[in-house]
JSON list of C-alpha atoms in Angstrom, two decimals:
[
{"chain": "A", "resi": 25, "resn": "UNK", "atom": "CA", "xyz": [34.56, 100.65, 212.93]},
{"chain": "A", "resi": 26, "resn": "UNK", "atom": "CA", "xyz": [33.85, 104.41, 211.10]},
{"chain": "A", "resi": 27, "resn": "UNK", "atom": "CA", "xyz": [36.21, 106.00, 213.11]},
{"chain": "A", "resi": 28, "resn": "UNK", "atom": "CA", "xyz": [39.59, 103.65, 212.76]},
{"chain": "A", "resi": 29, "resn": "UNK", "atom": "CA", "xyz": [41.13, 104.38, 209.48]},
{"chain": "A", "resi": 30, "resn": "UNK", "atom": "CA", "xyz": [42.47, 101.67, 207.82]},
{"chain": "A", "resi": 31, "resn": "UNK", "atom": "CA", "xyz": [46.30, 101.65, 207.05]},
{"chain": "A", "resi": 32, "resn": "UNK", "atom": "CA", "xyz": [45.59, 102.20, 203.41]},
{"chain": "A", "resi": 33, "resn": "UNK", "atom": "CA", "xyz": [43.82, 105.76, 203.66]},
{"chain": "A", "resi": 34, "resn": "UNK", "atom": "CA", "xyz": [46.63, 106.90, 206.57]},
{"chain": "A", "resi": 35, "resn": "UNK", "atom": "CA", "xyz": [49.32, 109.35, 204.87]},
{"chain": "A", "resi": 36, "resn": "UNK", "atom": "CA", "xyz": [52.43, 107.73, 204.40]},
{"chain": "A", "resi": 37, "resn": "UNK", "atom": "CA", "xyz": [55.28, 108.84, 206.04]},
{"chain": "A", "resi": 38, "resn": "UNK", "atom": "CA", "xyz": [57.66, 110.27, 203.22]},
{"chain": "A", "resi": 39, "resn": "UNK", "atom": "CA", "xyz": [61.69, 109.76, 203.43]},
{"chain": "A", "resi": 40, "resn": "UNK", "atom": "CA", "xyz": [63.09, 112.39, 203.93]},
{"chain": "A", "resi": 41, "resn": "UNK", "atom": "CA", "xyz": [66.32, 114.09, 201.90]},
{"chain": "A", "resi": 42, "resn": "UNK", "atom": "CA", "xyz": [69.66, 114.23, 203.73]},
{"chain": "A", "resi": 43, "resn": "UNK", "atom": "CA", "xyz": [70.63, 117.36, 204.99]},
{"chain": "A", "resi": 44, "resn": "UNK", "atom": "CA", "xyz": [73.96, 118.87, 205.35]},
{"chain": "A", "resi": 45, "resn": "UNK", "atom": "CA", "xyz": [74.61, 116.89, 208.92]},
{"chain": "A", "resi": 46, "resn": "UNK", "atom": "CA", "xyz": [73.75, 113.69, 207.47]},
{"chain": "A", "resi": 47, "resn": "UNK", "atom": "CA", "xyz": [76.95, 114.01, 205.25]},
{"chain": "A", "resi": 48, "resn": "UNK", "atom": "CA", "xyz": [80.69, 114.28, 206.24]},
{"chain": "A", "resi": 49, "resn": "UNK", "atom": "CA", "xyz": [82.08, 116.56, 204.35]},
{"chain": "A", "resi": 50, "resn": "UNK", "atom": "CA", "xyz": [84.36, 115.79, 201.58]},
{"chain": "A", "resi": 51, "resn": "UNK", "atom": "CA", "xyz": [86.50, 117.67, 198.95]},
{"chain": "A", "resi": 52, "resn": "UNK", "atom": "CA", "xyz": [84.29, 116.94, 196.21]},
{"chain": "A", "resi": 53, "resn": "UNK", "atom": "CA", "xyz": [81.87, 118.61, 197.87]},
{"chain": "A", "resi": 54, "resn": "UNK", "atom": "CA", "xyz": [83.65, 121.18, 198.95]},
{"chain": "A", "resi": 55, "resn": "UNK", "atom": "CA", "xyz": [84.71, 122.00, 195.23]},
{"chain": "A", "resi": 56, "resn": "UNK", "atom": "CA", "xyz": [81.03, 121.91, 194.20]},
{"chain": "A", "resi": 57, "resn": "UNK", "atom": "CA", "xyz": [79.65, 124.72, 196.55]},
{"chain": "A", "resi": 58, "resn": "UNK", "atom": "CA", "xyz": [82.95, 126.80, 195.31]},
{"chain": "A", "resi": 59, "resn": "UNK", "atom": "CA", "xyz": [82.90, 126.26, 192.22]},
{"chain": "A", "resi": 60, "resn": "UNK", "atom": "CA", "xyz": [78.94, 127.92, 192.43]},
{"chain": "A", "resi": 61, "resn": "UNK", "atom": "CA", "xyz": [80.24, 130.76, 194.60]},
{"chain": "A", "resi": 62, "resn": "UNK", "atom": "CA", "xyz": [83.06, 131.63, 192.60]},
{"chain": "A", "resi": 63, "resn": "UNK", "atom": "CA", "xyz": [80.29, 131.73, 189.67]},
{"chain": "A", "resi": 64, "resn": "UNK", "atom": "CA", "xyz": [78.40, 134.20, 191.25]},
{"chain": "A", "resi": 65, "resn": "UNK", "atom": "CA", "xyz": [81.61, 136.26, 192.40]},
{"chain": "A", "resi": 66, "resn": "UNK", "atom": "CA", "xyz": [82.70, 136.40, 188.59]},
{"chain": "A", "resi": 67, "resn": "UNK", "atom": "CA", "xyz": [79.29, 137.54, 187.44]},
{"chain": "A", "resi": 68, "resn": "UNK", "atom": "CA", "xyz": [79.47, 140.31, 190.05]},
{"chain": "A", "resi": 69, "resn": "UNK", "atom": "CA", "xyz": [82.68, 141.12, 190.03]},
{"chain": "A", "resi": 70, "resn": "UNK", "atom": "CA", "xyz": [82.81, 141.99, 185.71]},
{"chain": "A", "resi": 71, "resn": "UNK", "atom": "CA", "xyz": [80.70, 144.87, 186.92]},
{"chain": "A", "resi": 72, "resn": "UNK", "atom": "CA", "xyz": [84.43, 146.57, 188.15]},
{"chain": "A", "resi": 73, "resn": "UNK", "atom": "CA", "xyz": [85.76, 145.52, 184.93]},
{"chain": "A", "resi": 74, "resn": "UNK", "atom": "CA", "xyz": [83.10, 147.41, 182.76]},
{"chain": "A", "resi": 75, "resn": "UNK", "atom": "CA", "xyz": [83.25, 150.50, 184.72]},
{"chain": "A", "resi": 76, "resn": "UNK", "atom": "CA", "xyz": [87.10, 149.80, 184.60]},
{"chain": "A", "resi": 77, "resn": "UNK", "atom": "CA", "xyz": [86.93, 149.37, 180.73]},
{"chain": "A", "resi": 78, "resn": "UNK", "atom": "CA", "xyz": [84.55, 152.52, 180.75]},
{"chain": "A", "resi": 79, "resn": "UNK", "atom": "CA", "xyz": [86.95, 155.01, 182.74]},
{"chain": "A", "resi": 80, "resn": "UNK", "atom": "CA", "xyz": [89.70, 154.00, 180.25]},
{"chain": "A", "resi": 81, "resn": "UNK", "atom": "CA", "xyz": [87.20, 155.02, 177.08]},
{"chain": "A", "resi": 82, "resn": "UNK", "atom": "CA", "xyz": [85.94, 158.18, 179.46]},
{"chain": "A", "resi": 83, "resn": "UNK", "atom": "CA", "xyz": [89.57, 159.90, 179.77]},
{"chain": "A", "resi": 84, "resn": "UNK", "atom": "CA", "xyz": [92.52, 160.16, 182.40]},
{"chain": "A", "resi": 85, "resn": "UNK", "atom": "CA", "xyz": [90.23, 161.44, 185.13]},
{"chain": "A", "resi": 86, "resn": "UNK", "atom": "CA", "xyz": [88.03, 158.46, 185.31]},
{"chain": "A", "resi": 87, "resn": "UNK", "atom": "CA", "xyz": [90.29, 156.02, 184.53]},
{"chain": "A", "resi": 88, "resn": "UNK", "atom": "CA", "xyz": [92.52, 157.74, 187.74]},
{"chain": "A", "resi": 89, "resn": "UNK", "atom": "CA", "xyz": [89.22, 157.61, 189.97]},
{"chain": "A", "resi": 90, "resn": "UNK", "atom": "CA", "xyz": [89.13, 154.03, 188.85]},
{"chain": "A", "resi": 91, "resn": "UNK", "atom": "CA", "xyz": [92.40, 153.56, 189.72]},
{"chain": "A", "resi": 92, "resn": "UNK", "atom": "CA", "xyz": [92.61, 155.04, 193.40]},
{"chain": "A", "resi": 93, "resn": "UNK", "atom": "CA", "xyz": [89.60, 153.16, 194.11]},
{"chain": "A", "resi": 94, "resn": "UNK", "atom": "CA", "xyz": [91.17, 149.57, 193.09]},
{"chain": "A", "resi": 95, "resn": "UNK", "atom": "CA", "xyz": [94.45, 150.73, 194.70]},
{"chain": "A", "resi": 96, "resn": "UNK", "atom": "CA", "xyz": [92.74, 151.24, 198.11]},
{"chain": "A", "resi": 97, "resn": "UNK", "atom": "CA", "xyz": [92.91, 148.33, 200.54]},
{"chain": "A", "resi": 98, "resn": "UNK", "atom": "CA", "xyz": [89.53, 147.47, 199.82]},
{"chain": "A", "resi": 99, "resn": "UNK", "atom": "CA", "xyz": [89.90, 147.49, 195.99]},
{"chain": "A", "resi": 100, "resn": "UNK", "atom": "CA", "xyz": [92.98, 145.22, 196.41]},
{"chain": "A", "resi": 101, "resn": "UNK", "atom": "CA", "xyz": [91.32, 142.92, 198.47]},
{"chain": "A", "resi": 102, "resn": "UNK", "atom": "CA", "xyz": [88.35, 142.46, 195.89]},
{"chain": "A", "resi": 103, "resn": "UNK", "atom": "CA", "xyz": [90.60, 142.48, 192.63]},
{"chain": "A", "resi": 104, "resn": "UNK", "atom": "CA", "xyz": [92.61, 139.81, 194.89]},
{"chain": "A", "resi": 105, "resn": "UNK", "atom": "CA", "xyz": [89.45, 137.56, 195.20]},
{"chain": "A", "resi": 106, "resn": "UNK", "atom": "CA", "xyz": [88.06, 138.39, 192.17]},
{"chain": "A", "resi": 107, "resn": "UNK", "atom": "CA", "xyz": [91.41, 137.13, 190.08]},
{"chain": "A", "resi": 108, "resn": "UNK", "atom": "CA", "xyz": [91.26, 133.97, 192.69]},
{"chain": "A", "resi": 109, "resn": "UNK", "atom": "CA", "xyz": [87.74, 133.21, 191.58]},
{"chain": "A", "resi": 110, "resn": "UNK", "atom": "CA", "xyz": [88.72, 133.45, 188.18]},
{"chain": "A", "resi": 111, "resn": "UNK", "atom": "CA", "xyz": [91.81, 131.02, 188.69]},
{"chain": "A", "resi": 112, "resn": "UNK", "atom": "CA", "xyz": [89.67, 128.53, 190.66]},
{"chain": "A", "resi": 113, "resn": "UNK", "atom": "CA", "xyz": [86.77, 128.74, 188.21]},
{"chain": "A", "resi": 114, "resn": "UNK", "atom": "CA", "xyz": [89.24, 127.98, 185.54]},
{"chain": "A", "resi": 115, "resn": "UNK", "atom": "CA", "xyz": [91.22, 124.84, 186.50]},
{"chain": "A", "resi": 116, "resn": "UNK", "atom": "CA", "xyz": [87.90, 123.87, 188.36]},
{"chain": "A", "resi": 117, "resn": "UNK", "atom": "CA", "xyz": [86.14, 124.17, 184.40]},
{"chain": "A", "resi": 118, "resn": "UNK", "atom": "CA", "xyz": [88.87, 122.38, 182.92]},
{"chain": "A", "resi": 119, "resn": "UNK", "atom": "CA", "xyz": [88.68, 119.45, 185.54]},
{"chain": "A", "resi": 120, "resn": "UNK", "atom": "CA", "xyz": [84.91, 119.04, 184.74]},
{"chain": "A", "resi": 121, "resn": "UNK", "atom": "CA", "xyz": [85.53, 119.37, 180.90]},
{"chain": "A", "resi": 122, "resn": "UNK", "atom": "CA", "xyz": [87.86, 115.99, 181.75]},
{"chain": "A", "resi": 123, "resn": "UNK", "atom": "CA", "xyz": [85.47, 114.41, 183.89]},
{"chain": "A", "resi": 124, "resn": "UNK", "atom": "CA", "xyz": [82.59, 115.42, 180.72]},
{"chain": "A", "resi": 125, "resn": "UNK", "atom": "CA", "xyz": [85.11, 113.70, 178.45]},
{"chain": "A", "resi": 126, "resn": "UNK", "atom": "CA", "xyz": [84.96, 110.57, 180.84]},
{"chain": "A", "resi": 127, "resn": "UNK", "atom": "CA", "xyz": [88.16, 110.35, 182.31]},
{"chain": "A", "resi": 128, "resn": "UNK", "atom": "CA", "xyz": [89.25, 111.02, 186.23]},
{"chain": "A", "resi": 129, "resn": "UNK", "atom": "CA", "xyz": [85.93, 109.75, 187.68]},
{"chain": "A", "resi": 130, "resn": "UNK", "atom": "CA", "xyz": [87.60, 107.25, 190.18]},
{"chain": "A", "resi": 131, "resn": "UNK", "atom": "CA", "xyz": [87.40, 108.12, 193.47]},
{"chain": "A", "resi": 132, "resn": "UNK", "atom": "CA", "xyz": [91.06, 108.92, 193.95]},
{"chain": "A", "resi": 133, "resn": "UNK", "atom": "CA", "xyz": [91.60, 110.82, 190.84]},
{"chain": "A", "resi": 134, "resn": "UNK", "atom": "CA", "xyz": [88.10, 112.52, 191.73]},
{"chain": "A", "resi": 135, "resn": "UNK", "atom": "CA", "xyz": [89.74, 113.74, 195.12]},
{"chain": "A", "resi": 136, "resn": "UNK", "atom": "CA", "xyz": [92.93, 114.37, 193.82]},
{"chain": "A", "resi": 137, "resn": "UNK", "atom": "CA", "xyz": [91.75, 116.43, 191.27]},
{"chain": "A", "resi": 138, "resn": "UNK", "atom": "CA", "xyz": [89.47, 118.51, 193.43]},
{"chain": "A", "resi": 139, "resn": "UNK", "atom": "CA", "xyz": [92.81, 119.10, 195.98]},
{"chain": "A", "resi": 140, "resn": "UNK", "atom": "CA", "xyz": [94.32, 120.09, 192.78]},
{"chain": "A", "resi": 141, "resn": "UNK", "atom": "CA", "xyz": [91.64, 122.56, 192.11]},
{"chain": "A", "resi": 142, "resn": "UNK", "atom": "CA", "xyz": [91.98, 124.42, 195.18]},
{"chain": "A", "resi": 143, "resn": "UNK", "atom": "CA", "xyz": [96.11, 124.21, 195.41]},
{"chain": "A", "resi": 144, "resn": "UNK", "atom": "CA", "xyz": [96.46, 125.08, 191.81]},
{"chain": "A", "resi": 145, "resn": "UNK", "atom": "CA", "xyz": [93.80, 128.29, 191.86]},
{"chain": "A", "resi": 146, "resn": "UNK", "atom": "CA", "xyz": [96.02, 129.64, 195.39]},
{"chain": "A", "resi": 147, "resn": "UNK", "atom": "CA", "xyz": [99.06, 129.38, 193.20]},
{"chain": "A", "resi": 148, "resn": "UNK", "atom": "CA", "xyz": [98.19, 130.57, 189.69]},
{"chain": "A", "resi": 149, "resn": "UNK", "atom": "CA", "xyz": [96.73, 133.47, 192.00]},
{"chain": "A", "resi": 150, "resn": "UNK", "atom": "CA", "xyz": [100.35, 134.05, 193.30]},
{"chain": "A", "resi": 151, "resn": "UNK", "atom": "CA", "xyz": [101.83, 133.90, 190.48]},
{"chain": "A", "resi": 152, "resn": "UNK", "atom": "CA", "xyz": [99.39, 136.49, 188.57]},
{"chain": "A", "resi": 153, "resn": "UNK", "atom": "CA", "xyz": [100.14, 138.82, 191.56]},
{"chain": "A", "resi": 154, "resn": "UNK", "atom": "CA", "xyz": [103.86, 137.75, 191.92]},
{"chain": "A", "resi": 155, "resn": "UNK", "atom": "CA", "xyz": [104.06, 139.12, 187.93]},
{"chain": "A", "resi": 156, "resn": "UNK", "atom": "CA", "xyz": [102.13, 141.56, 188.33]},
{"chain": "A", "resi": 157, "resn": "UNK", "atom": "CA", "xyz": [103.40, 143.68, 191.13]},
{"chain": "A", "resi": 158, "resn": "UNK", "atom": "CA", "xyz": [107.16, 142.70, 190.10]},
{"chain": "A", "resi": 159, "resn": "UNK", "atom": "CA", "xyz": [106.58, 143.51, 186.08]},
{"chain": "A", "resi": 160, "resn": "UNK", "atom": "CA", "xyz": [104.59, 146.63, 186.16]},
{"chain": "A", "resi": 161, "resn": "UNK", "atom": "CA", "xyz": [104.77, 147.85, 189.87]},
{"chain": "A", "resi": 162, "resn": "UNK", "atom": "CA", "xyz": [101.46, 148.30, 191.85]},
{"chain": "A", "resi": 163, "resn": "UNK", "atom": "CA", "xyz": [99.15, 146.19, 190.59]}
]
């Protein structure tokens, strides 16, 4: 009898959390991992707004440095996701300040909402650049 355990002083076998493939994925959850990444894009991206705000206290030279730079394809495309971050972060923020007031937390307004979220940040996004490139020329 010493060597059988007895089912008390065996480890238990733990549940385990769900992973990723244990959920289908919805919107909500969707919105939820943006919403994060767009965080983290903001945070890096007001690094190209200091040193824009810097090359426009340094003189014309820097501040035309700055400006080829953004101009370039490159720059273009990362001002382009940077000002979509900030669109989707926004009406993203404002949907959770709703949700934090306690409204919109039934299912369909939670999905519609989050559909909303993503729609609305693609066209505010448009409509900055629309403005933008039709007020004041390049952008």
């Amino acid at each position: 009898m010493a060597n059988q355990q007895r089912v008390s002083d065996r480890p238990r076998a733990r549940p385990l959390s769900p992973h990723l493939q244990v959920y289908s994925w919805q919107v909500q959850m969707v919105t939820s991992i943006i919403h994060r990444g767009t965080g983290i894009v903001l945070a890096l991206g007001s690094l190209l707004v200091v040193w824009g705000v810097l090359a426009l206290a340094a003189g014309p030279a820097q501040w035309a440095d700055f400006g080829e730079c953004i101009r370039s394809p490159l720059g273009f495309l990362v001002m382009f996701g940077w000002s979509w971050a900030l669109a989707y972060h926004l009406i993203n923020g404002i949907r959770h300040l709703v949700q934090d007031a306690g409204y919109a937390y039934e299912i369909r307004s939670f999905v519609l909402n989050s559909w909303i979220s993503i729609f609305g940040s693609l066209v505010l996004t448009a409509i900055i650049w629309l403005l933008a490139m039709t007020q004041w020329g390049n952008a």
